Amino acid sequence: DSTNIITPLLSVITNISLDHTQFLGTTRAAIAVEKAGIIKPGIPVVVGETDPETAPVFIAESREMQSRLLFADQCYRILSATPAAGGQRLVVENRMDDYAFGVDIDLSGRYQRKNILTVIAALDVLQESGALRFTRSQVEDGLRRAAATTGLMGRWQILGRDPLIICDTGHNSAGMEEVAAQLRNYDCERLFIVFGAVRDKDLDAIFPHLPAEAHYLFTQAAVDRALPAEVLAARARQAGLKGETVPTVKEALAQALAQAAPRDLIFIGGSTFIVAEII
């Protein structure tokens, strides 16, 4: 597939969650087998998170391919994270020598605290192998302007204020767990969630993560894969989520805005397609 048309300098695997199970498998270990297909003979690999269920798969495959393997969270950890203008400031510790250093990134998502460890470990491998050469100041500048440089959108992106409007493309159980955890950190009067999903998502795994106190506007993106809003709303009600059904994404946001006060929060997500329509 598209991950295998080149021989890379480095292979990177972030985290493994149950998603696209009809193609990849119904357990994290089975999905890890498919993801391990990007490990090439003699090419180093960085895995973002150590998971007892998936780690043995990556260890076995890297040994078979004679590839150096690093687990990023065994190399580094986050000591602290504080919001900053347009992003966040992280203090990262090297687990090998306890050396701590600051990192500024222009990405606000809580999950970026995991991703940054993978990035730093990957840069270490590239530098040590001689595959790429770069200075510390270049790395700092790149991290500080990652979203601005790449044009990355839809990752805990603030779209408006008074009321605060945030979108995020997290769309599986692990992604929605991160979204819900970050939403709990906001001090708002009321929480409105414009929510849609595609047909193949495991809603039974996603719904438990979503805040029950929110008012939901269930909708659907203008794509064939979209789960009809009425079906989504019925499933959500069974899970204890309350709200209304709105036929289109833009109408759903308009209704949320009509009901929201300046101290409220509107979150838009559940599907990459939902976020794409709003952006």
mmCIF file of C-alpha atoms in Angstrom:
data_model
loop_
_atom_site.group_PDB
_atom_site.id
_atom_site.type_symbol
_atom_site.label_atom_id
_atom_site.label_comp_id
_atom_site.label_asym_id
_atom_site.label_seq_id
_atom_site.Cartn_x
_atom_site.Cartn_y
_atom_site.Cartn_z
ATOM 1 C CA ASP A 1 0.000 0.000 0.000
ATOM 2 C CA SER A 2 1.023 3.648 0.157
ATOM 3 C CA THR A 3 3.320 3.069 3.139
ATOM 4 C CA ASN A 4 5.373 0.547 1.200
ATOM 5 C CA ILE A 5 6.214 2.289 -2.062
ATOM 6 C CA ILE A 6 9.515 3.646 -0.736
ATOM 7 C CA THR A 7 12.369 2.491 1.450
ATOM 8 C CA PRO A 8 12.352 5.002 4.321
ATOM 9 C CA LEU A 9 15.127 6.405 6.483
ATOM 10 C CA LEU A 10 13.021 5.528 9.517
ATOM 11 C CA SER A 11 9.685 3.869 10.267
ATOM 12 C CA VAL A 12 7.388 5.415 12.908
ATOM 13 C CA ILE A 13 4.340 3.815 14.521
ATOM 14 C CA THR A 14 2.319 6.005 16.909
ATOM 15 C CA ASN A 15 -0.347 4.240 18.984
ATOM 16 C CA ILE A 16 -2.606 1.312 18.177
ATOM 17 C CA SER A 17 -6.358 1.624 18.659
ATOM 18 C CA LEU A 18 -9.308 -0.417 17.447
ATOM 19 C CA ASP A 19 -10.217 1.224 14.154
ATOM 20 C CA HIS A 20 -10.945 0.004 10.615
ATOM 21 C CA THR A 21 -11.361 -3.438 12.181
ATOM 22 C CA GLN A 22 -13.001 -4.848 9.051
ATOM 23 C CA PHE A 23 -9.638 -4.493 7.317
ATOM 24 C CA LEU A 24 -7.036 -4.631 10.092
ATOM 25 C CA GLY A 25 -8.342 -7.044 12.729
ATOM 26 C CA THR A 26 -10.462 -7.010 15.865
ATOM 27 C CA THR A 27 -7.706 -6.856 18.506
ATOM 28 C CA ARG A 28 -4.860 -4.391 19.031
ATOM 29 C CA ALA A 29 -2.378 -7.224 18.554
ATOM 30 C CA ALA A 30 -3.907 -8.140 15.179
ATOM 31 C CA ILE A 31 -3.849 -4.496 14.075
ATOM 32 C CA ALA A 32 -0.221 -4.228 15.242
ATOM 33 C CA VAL A 33 0.686 -7.066 12.873
ATOM 34 C CA GLU A 34 -0.654 -5.000 9.965
ATOM 35 C CA LYS A 35 1.056 -1.812 11.159
ATOM 36 C CA ALA A 36 4.347 -3.697 11.601
ATOM 37 C CA GLY A 37 4.335 -4.152 7.841
ATOM 38 C CA ILE A 38 6.121 -0.803 7.535
ATOM 39 C CA ILE A 39 9.183 -2.198 9.335
ATOM 40 C CA LYS A 40 11.819 -2.740 6.625
ATOM 41 C CA PRO A 41 14.997 -4.846 6.741
ATOM 42 C CA GLY A 42 17.740 -2.949 8.519
ATOM 43 C CA ILE A 43 15.677 0.265 8.810
ATOM 44 C CA PRO A 44 15.225 1.566 12.388
ATOM 45 C CA VAL A 45 11.726 1.896 13.836
ATOM 46 C CA VAL A 46 10.318 4.128 16.584
ATOM 47 C CA VAL A 47 7.093 3.076 18.327
ATOM 48 C CA GLY A 48 5.339 5.850 20.243
ATOM 49 C CA GLU A 49 3.719 3.980 23.111
ATOM 50 C CA THR A 50 4.556 0.795 24.992
ATOM 51 C CA ASP A 51 1.457 -1.405 25.073
ATOM 52 C CA PRO A 52 1.748 -4.925 26.587
ATOM 53 C CA GLU A 53 -0.610 -6.250 23.919
ATOM 54 C CA THR A 54 1.212 -4.800 20.897
ATOM 55 C CA ALA A 55 4.845 -4.482 22.017
ATOM 56 C CA PRO A 56 5.642 -8.217 21.500
ATOM 57 C CA VAL A 57 4.475 -7.893 17.875
ATOM 58 C CA PHE A 58 6.835 -5.000 17.164
ATOM 59 C CA ILE A 59 9.728 -6.642 19.026
ATOM 60 C CA ALA A 60 9.332 -9.878 17.066
ATOM 61 C CA GLU A 61 9.036 -8.129 13.696
ATOM 62 C CA SER A 62 12.000 -5.825 14.291
ATOM 63 C CA ARG A 63 14.139 -8.823 15.266
ATOM 64 C CA GLU A 64 13.028 -10.643 12.124
ATOM 65 C CA MET A 65 13.958 -7.602 10.029
ATOM 66 C CA GLN A 66 17.145 -6.927 12.034
ATOM 67 C CA SER A 67 15.905 -3.392 12.602
ATOM 68 C CA ARG A 68 16.752 -1.272 15.616
ATOM 69 C CA LEU A 69 13.625 -0.677 17.732
ATOM 70 C CA LEU A 70 12.945 2.168 20.168
ATOM 71 C CA PHE A 71 9.838 2.814 22.256
ATOM 72 C CA ALA A 72 9.610 6.593 22.565
ATOM 73 C CA ASP A 73 7.903 6.583 25.973
ATOM 74 C CA GLN A 74 10.778 4.518 27.348
ATOM 75 C CA CYS A 75 13.247 7.155 26.154
ATOM 76 C CA TYR A 76 11.425 10.350 27.161
ATOM 77 C CA ARG A 77 8.583 11.541 29.372
ATOM 78 C CA ILE A 78 6.666 14.782 29.897
ATOM 79 C CA LEU A 79 7.343 16.486 33.230
ATOM 80 C CA SER A 80 4.946 19.389 32.735
ATOM 81 C CA ALA A 81 2.727 21.031 30.140
ATOM 82 C CA THR A 82 1.333 24.556 30.228
ATOM 83 C CA PRO A 83 -0.840 26.383 27.687
ATOM 84 C CA ALA A 84 0.918 29.091 25.701
ATOM 85 C CA ALA A 85 -0.210 31.563 23.070
ATOM 86 C CA GLY A 86 -1.157 29.505 20.023
ATOM 87 C CA GLY A 87 0.050 26.232 21.517
ATOM 88 C CA GLN A 88 1.754 24.867 24.619
ATOM 89 C CA ARG A 89 5.090 24.683 26.405
ATOM 90 C CA LEU A 90 6.307 21.248 27.445
ATOM 91 C CA VAL A 91 9.133 20.196 29.720
ATOM 92 C CA VAL A 92 10.547 16.888 28.535
ATOM 93 C CA GLU A 93 12.892 14.590 30.451
ATOM 94 C CA ASN A 94 15.353 12.170 28.881
ATOM 95 C CA ARG A 95 14.839 8.940 30.826
ATOM 96 C CA MET A 96 18.391 7.828 30.054
ATOM 97 C CA ASP A 97 20.182 10.666 31.882
ATOM 98 C CA ASP A 98 17.374 12.650 33.612
ATOM 99 C CA TYR A 99 18.189 15.723 31.513
ATOM 100 C CA ALA A 100 15.147 18.006 31.221
ATOM 101 C CA PHE A 101 14.531 20.604 28.517
ATOM 102 C CA GLY A 102 11.750 22.883 27.322
ATOM 103 C CA VAL A 103 9.854 22.521 24.054
ATOM 104 C CA ASP A 104 7.398 25.024 22.541
ATOM 105 C CA ILE A 105 4.867 23.763 19.988
ATOM 106 C CA ASP A 106 2.087 25.544 18.097
ATOM 107 C CA LEU A 107 -0.335 22.636 18.624
ATOM 108 C CA SER A 108 -2.804 22.685 21.512
ATOM 109 C CA GLY A 109 -4.080 19.114 21.651
ATOM 110 C CA ARG A 110 -3.413 17.243 24.893
ATOM 111 C CA TYR A 111 -2.445 14.186 22.852
ATOM 112 C CA GLN A 112 0.461 16.158 21.351
ATOM 113 C CA ARG A 113 2.230 15.464 24.650
ATOM 114 C CA LYS A 114 2.434 11.847 23.523
ATOM 115 C CA ASN A 115 3.234 12.688 19.923
ATOM 116 C CA ILE A 116 6.132 14.975 20.859
ATOM 117 C CA LEU A 117 7.954 12.098 22.552
ATOM 118 C CA THR A 118 7.709 10.103 19.328
ATOM 119 C CA VAL A 119 8.975 13.089 17.331
ATOM 120 C CA ILE A 120 11.995 13.645 19.581
ATOM 121 C CA ALA A 121 12.910 9.949 19.621
ATOM 122 C CA ALA A 122 12.614 9.840 15.813
ATOM 123 C CA LEU A 123 14.877 12.878 15.462
ATOM 124 C CA ASP A 124 17.443 11.214 17.735
ATOM 125 C CA VAL A 125 17.533 8.137 15.515
ATOM 126 C CA LEU A 126 17.836 10.175 12.311
ATOM 127 C CA GLN A 127 20.650 12.258 13.789
ATOM 128 C CA GLU A 128 22.551 9.288 15.227
ATOM 129 C CA SER A 129 22.314 7.296 12.005
ATOM 130 C CA GLY A 130 23.602 10.208 9.933
ATOM 131 C CA ALA A 131 20.500 10.003 7.752
ATOM 132 C CA LEU A 132 19.798 13.699 8.356
ATOM 133 C CA ARG A 133 21.752 16.555 9.875
ATOM 134 C CA PHE A 134 20.127 19.388 11.789
ATOM 135 C CA THR A 135 20.876 21.713 14.675
ATOM 136 C CA ARG A 136 19.025 22.031 17.964
ATOM 137 C CA SER A 137 17.839 25.507 16.981
ATOM 138 C CA GLN A 138 16.390 24.103 13.742
ATOM 139 C CA VAL A 139 14.485 21.473 15.714
ATOM 140 C CA GLU A 140 13.169 24.068 18.172
ATOM 141 C CA ASP A 141 12.078 26.340 15.346
ATOM 142 C CA GLY A 142 10.418 23.466 13.500
ATOM 143 C CA LEU A 143 8.424 22.392 16.555
ATOM 144 C CA ARG A 144 7.442 25.961 17.376
ATOM 145 C CA ARG A 145 6.010 26.426 13.861
ATOM 146 C CA ALA A 146 4.913 22.876 12.997
ATOM 147 C CA ALA A 147 1.275 23.682 12.222
ATOM 148 C CA ALA A 148 2.107 26.979 10.543
ATOM 149 C CA THR A 149 4.744 25.387 8.315
ATOM 150 C CA THR A 150 2.757 22.303 7.294
ATOM 151 C CA GLY A 151 -0.702 23.864 7.128
ATOM 152 C CA LEU A 152 -1.996 21.241 9.547
ATOM 153 C CA MET A 153 -5.651 21.885 10.405
ATOM 154 C CA GLY A 154 -8.399 20.276 12.431
ATOM 155 C CA ARG A 155 -6.279 19.189 15.379
ATOM 156 C CA TRP A 156 -7.733 20.928 18.443
ATOM 157 C CA GLN A 157 -8.156 23.999 16.277
ATOM 158 C CA ILE A 158 -9.859 27.066 17.713
ATOM 159 C CA LEU A 159 -12.333 28.443 15.172
ATOM 160 C CA GLY A 160 -13.976 31.191 17.210
ATOM 161 C CA ARG A 161 -14.377 32.816 20.607
ATOM 162 C CA ASP A 162 -17.331 34.093 22.669
ATOM 163 C CA PRO A 163 -18.474 31.372 22.497
ATOM 164 C CA LEU A 164 -15.322 29.305 22.187
ATOM 165 C CA ILE A 165 -15.516 27.006 19.130
ATOM 166 C CA ILE A 166 -13.066 24.090 18.877
ATOM 167 C CA CYS A 167 -12.817 21.276 16.340
ATOM 168 C CA ASP A 168 -10.786 18.077 16.346
ATOM 169 C CA THR A 169 -10.611 15.163 13.923
ATOM 170 C CA GLY A 170 -10.282 12.432 16.563
ATOM 171 C CA HIS A 171 -12.716 9.750 15.397
ATOM 172 C CA ASN A 172 -12.096 6.455 17.179
ATOM 173 C CA SER A 173 -12.236 5.343 20.808
ATOM 174 C CA ALA A 174 -8.698 6.440 21.641
ATOM 175 C CA GLY A 175 -9.150 9.761 19.868
ATOM 176 C CA MET A 176 -12.463 10.541 21.552
ATOM 177 C CA GLU A 177 -11.035 9.609 24.939
ATOM 178 C CA GLU A 178 -8.350 12.280 24.439
ATOM 179 C CA VAL A 179 -10.933 14.804 23.234
ATOM 180 C CA ALA A 180 -13.216 14.214 26.218
ATOM 181 C CA ALA A 181 -10.322 14.493 28.676
ATOM 182 C CA GLN A 182 -9.327 17.853 27.231
ATOM 183 C CA LEU A 183 -12.898 19.156 27.181
ATOM 184 C CA ARG A 184 -13.122 18.494 30.923
ATOM 185 C CA ASN A 185 -10.307 21.005 31.463
ATOM 186 C CA TYR A 186 -12.375 23.908 30.119
ATOM 187 C CA ASP A 187 -14.378 26.091 32.470
ATOM 188 C CA CYS A 188 -17.528 26.801 30.473
ATOM 189 C CA GLU A 189 -21.174 27.376 31.299
ATOM 190 C CA ARG A 190 -22.659 24.910 28.802
ATOM 191 C CA LEU A 191 -21.100 22.476 26.372
ATOM 192 C CA PHE A 192 -22.558 21.983 22.896
ATOM 193 C CA ILE A 193 -21.204 19.176 20.705
ATOM 194 C CA VAL A 194 -21.792 19.047 16.955
ATOM 195 C CA PHE A 195 -21.238 15.357 16.325
ATOM 196 C CA GLY A 196 -21.237 13.018 13.341
ATOM 197 C CA ALA A 197 -19.711 9.671 12.461
ATOM 198 C CA VAL A 198 -19.140 7.346 9.544
ATOM 199 C CA ARG A 199 -20.882 3.996 9.248
ATOM 200 C CA ASP A 200 -17.964 1.749 10.231
ATOM 201 C CA LYS A 201 -17.146 3.351 13.607
ATOM 202 C CA ASP A 202 -17.580 1.362 16.822
ATOM 203 C CA LEU A 203 -20.014 3.694 18.556
ATOM 204 C CA ASP A 204 -20.303 1.381 21.559
ATOM 205 C CA ALA A 205 -16.623 2.047 22.239
ATOM 206 C CA ILE A 206 -16.840 5.790 21.509
ATOM 207 C CA PHE A 207 -20.006 6.842 23.380
ATOM 208 C CA PRO A 208 -18.748 6.006 26.917
ATOM 209 C CA HIS A 209 -16.009 8.626 26.513
ATOM 210 C CA LEU A 210 -18.363 11.443 25.549
ATOM 211 C CA PRO A 211 -19.590 13.889 28.224
ATOM 212 C CA ALA A 212 -23.156 13.076 29.235
ATOM 213 C CA GLU A 213 -23.850 16.655 30.367
ATOM 214 C CA ALA A 214 -23.342 18.128 26.876
ATOM 215 C CA HIS A 215 -26.147 19.103 24.515
ATOM 216 C CA TYR A 216 -25.569 17.249 21.239
ATOM 217 C CA LEU A 217 -26.426 18.280 17.726
ATOM 218 C CA PHE A 218 -26.301 14.998 15.815
ATOM 219 C CA THR A 219 -25.625 15.482 12.135
ATOM 220 C CA GLN A 220 -23.985 13.898 9.109
ATOM 221 C CA ALA A 221 -21.347 14.925 6.596
ATOM 222 C CA ALA A 222 -22.138 15.112 2.889
ATOM 223 C CA VAL A 223 -20.312 11.857 2.062
ATOM 224 C CA ASP A 224 -21.584 8.371 1.266
ATOM 225 C CA ARG A 225 -19.810 6.891 4.297
ATOM 226 C CA ALA A 226 -21.681 9.128 6.737
ATOM 227 C CA LEU A 227 -23.942 7.453 9.288
ATOM 228 C CA PRO A 228 -27.440 9.005 8.934
ATOM 229 C CA ALA A 229 -28.033 11.581 11.659
ATOM 230 C CA GLU A 230 -31.276 9.918 12.745
ATOM 231 C CA VAL A 231 -29.541 6.567 13.252
ATOM 232 C CA LEU A 232 -26.677 8.237 15.125
ATOM 233 C CA ALA A 233 -29.072 10.129 17.390
ATOM 234 C CA ALA A 234 -31.053 6.971 18.207
ATOM 235 C CA ARG A 235 -27.877 5.087 19.116
ATOM 236 C CA ALA A 236 -26.663 8.018 21.203
ATOM 237 C CA ARG A 237 -29.926 8.247 23.140
ATOM 238 C CA GLN A 238 -29.560 4.578 24.062
ATOM 239 C CA ALA A 239 -26.147 5.480 25.487
ATOM 240 C CA GLY A 240 -27.602 8.304 27.583
ATOM 241 C CA LEU A 241 -26.575 11.235 25.370
ATOM 242 C CA LYS A 242 -29.173 13.937 24.815
ATOM 243 C CA GLY A 243 -29.678 16.384 21.992
ATOM 244 C CA GLU A 244 -31.307 17.056 18.649
ATOM 245 C CA THR A 245 -30.952 15.878 15.063
ATOM 246 C CA VAL A 246 -29.861 18.378 12.411
ATOM 247 C CA PRO A 247 -29.608 17.374 8.722
ATOM 248 C CA THR A 248 -26.365 19.161 7.761
ATOM 249 C CA VAL A 249 -23.139 20.090 9.487
ATOM 250 C CA LYS A 250 -23.407 23.817 8.797
ATOM 251 C CA GLU A 251 -26.998 23.906 10.059
ATOM 252 C CA ALA A 252 -25.891 22.082 13.203
ATOM 253 C CA LEU A 253 -23.205 24.671 13.916
ATOM 254 C CA ALA A 254 -25.668 27.482 13.194
ATOM 255 C CA GLN A 255 -28.142 26.016 15.698
ATOM 256 C CA ALA A 256 -25.415 25.631 18.317
ATOM 257 C CA LEU A 257 -24.399 29.257 17.815
ATOM 258 C CA ALA A 258 -28.016 30.386 18.100
ATOM 259 C CA GLN A 259 -28.327 28.681 21.494
ATOM 260 C CA ALA A 260 -24.875 29.383 22.913
ATOM 261 C CA ALA A 261 -23.917 32.259 25.191
ATOM 262 C CA PRO A 262 -20.440 33.865 25.252
ATOM 263 C CA ARG A 263 -19.235 31.654 28.139
ATOM 264 C CA ASP A 264 -20.347 28.427 26.474
ATOM 265 C CA LEU A 265 -18.183 26.043 24.449
ATOM 266 C CA ILE A 266 -19.037 24.462 21.102
ATOM 267 C CA PHE A 267 -17.055 21.391 20.085
ATOM 268 C CA ILE A 268 -17.219 19.980 16.548
ATOM 269 C CA GLY A 269 -16.018 16.451 15.846
ATOM 270 C CA GLY A 270 -16.626 12.719 15.688
ATOM 271 C CA SER A 271 -15.462 12.467 12.091
ATOM 272 C CA THR A 272 -12.765 13.983 9.902
ATOM 273 C CA PHE A 273 -15.500 14.708 7.350
ATOM 274 C CA ILE A 274 -17.503 16.727 9.884
ATOM 275 C CA VAL A 275 -14.497 18.888 10.707
ATOM 276 C CA ALA A 276 -13.548 19.261 7.040
ATOM 277 C CA GLU A 277 -16.975 20.675 6.183
ATOM 278 C CA ILE A 278 -16.737 23.286 8.928
ATOM 279 C CA ILE A 279 -13.187 24.324 8.042
#
